[in-house]
PDB file of C-alpha atoms in Angstrom:
ATOM      1  CA  MET A   1      14.371-143.447   1.930  1.00 83.00           C
ATOM      2  CA  GLU A   2      15.770-145.094  -0.576  1.00 92.00           C
ATOM      3  CA  ARG A   3      15.279-145.626  -4.318  1.00 92.00           C
ATOM      4  CA  GLN A   4      14.024-149.470  -3.739  1.00 92.00           C
ATOM      5  CA  GLU A   5      11.820-148.291  -0.931  1.00 94.00           C
ATOM      6  CA  ALA A   6      10.157-145.433  -2.947  1.00 93.00           C
ATOM      7  CA  LEU A   7       9.347-148.171  -5.700  1.00 91.00           C
ATOM      8  CA  ALA A   8       8.044-150.189  -3.226  1.00 90.00           C
ATOM      9  CA  GLY A   9       5.297-147.853  -1.713  1.00 91.00           C
ATOM     10  CA  ALA A  10       4.861-146.521  -5.453  1.00 91.00           C
ATOM     11  CA  THR A  11       3.596-149.892  -6.249  1.00 88.00           C
ATOM     12  CA  ARG A  12       1.155-150.099  -3.485  1.00 87.00           C
ATOM     13  CA  PHE A  13      -0.208-147.103  -3.841  1.00 87.00           C
ATOM     14  CA  LEU A  14      -0.857-148.018  -7.592  1.00 83.00           C
ATOM     15  CA  GLY A  15      -2.223-151.366  -5.902  1.00 77.00           C
ATOM     16  CA  ASP A  16      -4.514-149.247  -4.121  1.00 65.00           C
ATOM     17  CA  SER A  17      -5.506-146.971  -6.257  1.00 55.00           C
ATOM     18  CA  PRO A  18      -6.588-148.134 -10.102  1.00 48.00           C
ATOM     19  CA  GLY A  19      -7.812-151.555  -8.771  1.00 48.00           C
ATOM     20  CA  PRO A  20      -7.246-155.004  -7.923  1.00 50.00           C
ATOM     21  CA  GLY A  21      -3.444-155.556  -8.334  1.00 59.00           C
ATOM     22  CA  LEU A  22      -1.423-153.350 -10.681  1.00 70.00           C
ATOM     23  CA  VAL A  23      -4.051-153.048 -13.221  1.00 73.00           C
ATOM     24  CA  HIS A  24      -6.060-150.031 -13.822  1.00 71.00           C
ATOM     25  CA  PRO A  25      -9.671-151.094 -14.848  1.00 72.00           C
ATOM     26  CA  ALA A  26     -10.011-149.432 -17.967  1.00 77.00           C
ATOM     27  CA  ALA A  27      -5.947-148.845 -18.943  1.00 80.00           C
ATOM     28  CA  GLY A  28      -5.533-152.578 -18.041  1.00 82.00           C
ATOM     29  CA  PRO A  29      -2.050-153.631 -16.518  1.00 87.00           C
ATOM     30  CA  VAL A  30       0.240-150.714 -15.201  1.00 88.00           C
ATOM     31  CA  ARG A  31       4.004-150.881 -14.926  1.00 89.00           C
ATOM     32  CA  LEU A  32       6.026-148.432 -13.623  1.00 91.00           C
ATOM     33  CA  ARG A  33       9.003-146.722 -15.412  1.00 93.00           C
ATOM     34  CA  GLU A  34      11.950-147.485 -13.109  1.00 92.00           C
ATOM     35  CA  ASP A  35      14.378-146.154 -15.696  1.00 93.00           C
ATOM     36  CA  LEU A  36      12.727-142.554 -15.271  1.00 95.00           C
ATOM     37  CA  VAL A  37      12.360-142.517 -11.757  1.00 96.00           C
ATOM     38  CA  GLY A  38      13.680-139.310 -10.346  1.00 97.00           C
ATOM     39  CA  GLU A  39      15.034-137.722  -7.198  1.00 97.00           C
ATOM     40  CA  HIS A  40      13.977-134.513  -5.659  1.00 97.00           C
ATOM     41  CA  GLU A  41      15.021-133.240  -1.764  1.00 97.00           C
ATOM     42  CA  LEU A  42      11.530-133.581  -0.647  1.00 97.00           C
ATOM     43  CA  ALA A  43      10.478-137.304  -2.897  1.00 97.00           C
ATOM     44  CA  TRP A  44      11.340-139.657  -5.413  1.00 97.00           C
ATOM     45  CA  ILE A  45       9.457-139.397  -8.735  1.00 97.00           C
ATOM     46  CA  VAL A  46       7.728-142.378 -10.076  1.00 96.00           C
ATOM     47  CA  PRO A  47       7.025-142.644 -13.653  1.00 95.00           C
ATOM     48  CA  PHE A  48       4.268-145.053 -14.716  1.00 93.00           C
ATOM     49  CA  ASN A  49       1.977-146.151 -17.353  1.00 92.00           C
ATOM     50  CA  SER A  50      -0.061-148.774 -18.884  1.00 90.00           C
ATOM     51  CA  ILE A  51       1.697-151.590 -20.194  1.00 91.00           C
ATOM     52  CA  ALA A  52      -0.791-150.928 -23.935  1.00 92.00           C
ATOM     53  CA  PHE A  53       0.539-147.381 -24.028  1.00 93.00           C
ATOM     54  CA  LEU A  54       4.173-148.314 -23.206  1.00 93.00           C
ATOM     55  CA  ASP A  55       4.738-151.202 -25.114  1.00 94.00           C
ATOM     56  CA  HIS A  56       2.519-150.635 -28.335  1.00 94.00           C
ATOM     57  CA  GLY A  57       1.591-146.910 -28.143  1.00 93.00           C
ATOM     58  CA  ASP A  58      -2.299-147.477 -27.752  1.00 93.00           C
ATOM     59  CA  ARG A  59      -2.978-143.770 -26.510  1.00 92.00           C
ATOM     60  CA  GLU A  60      -6.488-144.636 -25.867  1.00 91.00           C
ATOM     61  CA  LYS A  61      -5.054-147.099 -22.999  1.00 90.00           C
ATOM     62  CA  MET A  62      -2.627-144.141 -21.570  1.00 89.00           C
ATOM     63  CA  CYS A  63      -2.901-143.362 -18.176  1.00 88.00           C
ATOM     64  CA  ILE A  64      -3.139-139.721 -16.796  1.00 84.00           C
ATOM     65  CA  PRO A  65      -1.838-138.527 -14.363  1.00 87.00           C
ATOM     66  CA  SER A  66       1.260-140.909 -14.801  1.00 90.00           C
ATOM     67  CA  VAL A  67       3.544-139.945 -12.164  1.00 95.00           C
ATOM     68  CA  ILE A  68       3.607-140.735  -8.389  1.00 95.00           C
ATOM     69  CA  VAL A  69       5.263-138.601  -5.635  1.00 97.00           C
ATOM     70  CA  VAL A  70       6.767-140.493  -2.731  1.00 96.00           C
ATOM     71  CA  PRO A  71       7.408-138.445  -0.115  1.00 96.00           C
ATOM     72  CA  LYS A  72      10.967-139.615   1.525  1.00 96.00           C
ATOM     73  CA  ALA A  73       9.513-138.628   5.269  1.00 93.00           C
ATOM     74  CA  GLY A  74       7.398-141.429   4.901  1.00 92.00           C
ATOM     75  CA  THR A  75       4.405-139.759   4.418  1.00 92.00           C
ATOM     76  CA  PRO A  76       1.342-141.558   1.947  1.00 93.00           C
ATOM     77  CA  ALA A  77       2.457-141.472  -1.902  1.00 94.00           C
ATOM     78  CA  PHE A  78       0.055-138.923  -3.885  1.00 94.00           C
ATOM     79  CA  PHE A  79      -0.631-138.103  -7.268  1.00 93.00           C
ATOM     80  CA  PRO A  80       1.251-134.531  -8.205  1.00 94.00           C
ATOM     81  CA  PRO A  81      -1.027-131.464  -9.462  1.00 92.00           C
ATOM     82  CA  THR A  82      -0.914-131.101 -13.041  1.00 88.00           C
ATOM     83  CA  TYR A  83      -1.052-127.756 -13.032  1.00 89.00           C
ATOM     84  CA  LEU A  84       3.045-127.215 -13.462  1.00 91.00           C
ATOM     85  CA  PRO A  85       5.947-129.925 -14.009  1.00 95.00           C
ATOM     86  CA  VAL A  86       6.548-132.341 -11.046  1.00 96.00           C
ATOM     87  CA  ARG A  87      10.150-130.743  -9.808  1.00 97.00           C
ATOM     88  CA  ASP A  88       8.810-126.992 -10.010  1.00 97.00           C
ATOM     89  CA  PHE A  89       5.753-128.508  -8.016  1.00 96.00           C
ATOM     90  CA  LEU A  90       8.014-130.038  -5.440  1.00 97.00           C
ATOM     91  CA  ASP A  91      10.469-126.742  -5.492  1.00 97.00           C
ATOM     92  CA  GLU A  92       7.313-125.007  -4.465  1.00 96.00           C
ATOM     93  CA  VAL A  93       6.489-126.727  -1.519  1.00 95.00           C
ATOM     94  CA  ARG A  94      10.430-126.774  -0.427  1.00 96.00           C
ATOM     95  CA  GLU A  95      10.106-123.045  -0.241  1.00 96.00           C
ATOM     96  CA  SER A  96       6.518-122.295   0.706  1.00 94.00           C
ATOM     97  CA  GLY A  97       7.698-124.788   4.199  1.00 93.00           C
ATOM     98  CA  GLU A  98       4.630-126.904   3.214  1.00 90.00           C
ATOM     99  CA  SER A  99       4.498-130.713   3.632  1.00 90.00           C
ATOM    100  CA  LEU A 100       3.947-133.013   1.020  1.00 92.00           C
ATOM    101  CA  ALA A 101       1.394-134.731   3.595  1.00 89.00           C
ATOM    102  CA  ALA A 102      -0.806-131.864   2.808  1.00 87.00           C
ATOM    103  CA  TRP A 103      -1.293-133.160  -0.666  1.00 87.00           C
ATOM    104  CA  ALA A 104      -1.373-136.808   0.069  1.00 83.00           C
ATOM    105  CA  SER A 105      -5.460-138.030   0.384  1.00 72.00           C
ATOM    106  CA  GLU A 106      -6.329-141.188   1.959  1.00 58.00           C
ATOM    107  CA  PRO A 107      -9.507-142.862   0.444  1.00 48.00           C
ATOM    108  CA  ALA A 108     -12.545-142.641   2.043  1.00 40.00           C
ATOM    109  CA  PRO A 109     -13.976-145.246   4.503  1.00 42.00           C
ATOM    110  CA  ALA A 110     -17.145-146.808   2.419  1.00 44.00           C
ATOM    111  CA  GLU A 111     -19.484-145.815   5.290  1.00 43.00           C
ATOM    112  CA  THR A 112     -18.548-142.431   4.809  1.00 45.00           C
ATOM    113  CA  VAL A 113     -20.547-139.789   2.919  1.00 47.00           C
ATOM    114  CA  ALA A 114     -19.877-139.001  -0.619  1.00 52.00           C
ATOM    115  CA  PRO A 115     -17.314-136.323  -1.545  1.00 51.00           C
ATOM    116  CA  SER A 116     -18.929-132.915  -1.644  1.00 52.00           C
ATOM    117  CA  VAL A 117     -18.632-131.388  -5.311  1.00 49.00           C
ATOM    118  CA  HIS A 118     -15.632-129.303  -4.219  1.00 47.00           C
ATOM    119  CA  ASP A 119     -13.592-132.545  -3.294  1.00 49.00           C
ATOM    120  CA  THR A 120     -14.149-134.697  -6.493  1.00 47.00           C
ATOM    121  CA  VAL A 121     -13.153-131.050  -8.018  1.00 47.00           C
ATOM    122  CA  LEU A 122      -9.914-130.973  -5.947  1.00 49.00           C
ATOM    123  CA  ARG A 123      -8.917-134.701  -5.425  1.00 51.00           C
ATOM    124  CA  GLY A 124     -11.320-136.396  -8.197  1.00 52.00           C
ATOM    125  CA  HIS A 125     -12.479-140.140  -8.481  1.00 51.00           C
ATOM    126  CA  LEU A 126     -12.319-143.370 -10.765  1.00 52.00           C
ATOM    127  CA  ASP A 127     -15.280-143.778 -11.893  1.00 54.00           C
ATOM    128  CA  PRO A 128     -15.979-147.823 -11.364  1.00 56.00           C
ATOM    129  CA  GLY A 129     -18.668-148.146 -14.552  1.00 57.00           C
ATOM    130  CA  THR A 130     -16.433-146.381 -17.195  1.00 56.00           C
ATOM    131  CA  GLY A 131     -12.776-146.848 -15.581  1.00 53.00           C
ATOM    132  CA  ASN A 132     -12.415-142.754 -16.065  1.00 54.00           C
ATOM    133  CA  PHE A 133     -10.816-140.770 -13.686  1.00 50.00           C
ATOM    134  CA  LEU A 134     -13.053-137.567 -13.038  1.00 52.00           C
ATOM    135  CA  GLY A 135     -11.643-134.531 -11.859  1.00 49.00           C
ATOM    136  CA  GLY A 136      -9.005-133.569  -9.494  1.00 48.00           C
ATOM    137  CA  HIS A 137      -5.462-132.619  -9.487  1.00 46.00           C
ATOM    138  CA  THR A 138      -6.274-128.882 -10.550  1.00 44.00           C
ATOM    139  CA  HIS A 139      -4.889-126.902  -7.721  1.00 44.00           C
ATOM    140  CA  ALA A 140      -3.932-123.469  -8.324  1.00 44.00           C
ATOM    141  CA  PRO A 141      -0.516-122.597  -7.074  1.00 46.00           C
ATOM    142  CA  GLY A 142      -0.141-122.188  -3.786  1.00 49.00           C
ATOM    143  CA  GLN A 143      -3.489-124.332  -2.330  1.00 47.00           C
ATOM    144  CA  GLY A 144      -2.274-127.772  -1.382  1.00 48.00           C
ATOM    145  CA  GLN A 145      -4.963-130.324  -0.327  1.00 44.00           C
ATOM    146  CA  ARG A 146      -5.768-130.051   3.139  1.00 42.00           C
TER     147      ARG A 146
END
């Protein structure tokens, strides 16, 4: 996978995750940090944040998480866990032989049963009423999403 494909994958992921287009419901429009894109053996690391934060330093509009992992194998992009730096996380995955696909979570269809407390804590969700991200991405080392 080339850099431009990774940027397109991150754009699609953001377009599907926070809301319509590249607009976060609470932070407003977001922008990829193309100047800071990093490459790892397993994936592209694509930072982003709200335009309000990037251009004006508005911390109330800062996006957390603010990095997308786009696996080179073509599996879905995802927000990496926050318990360690992204490159260290990717190194751990490589060393364990685990697939990055285990970390990607596809949105559940609307007609499914609401997520369990365990799933909400692991994966978190965006509260449509407030636009706040609740829970998620706090895995202990060696405990990937399955």
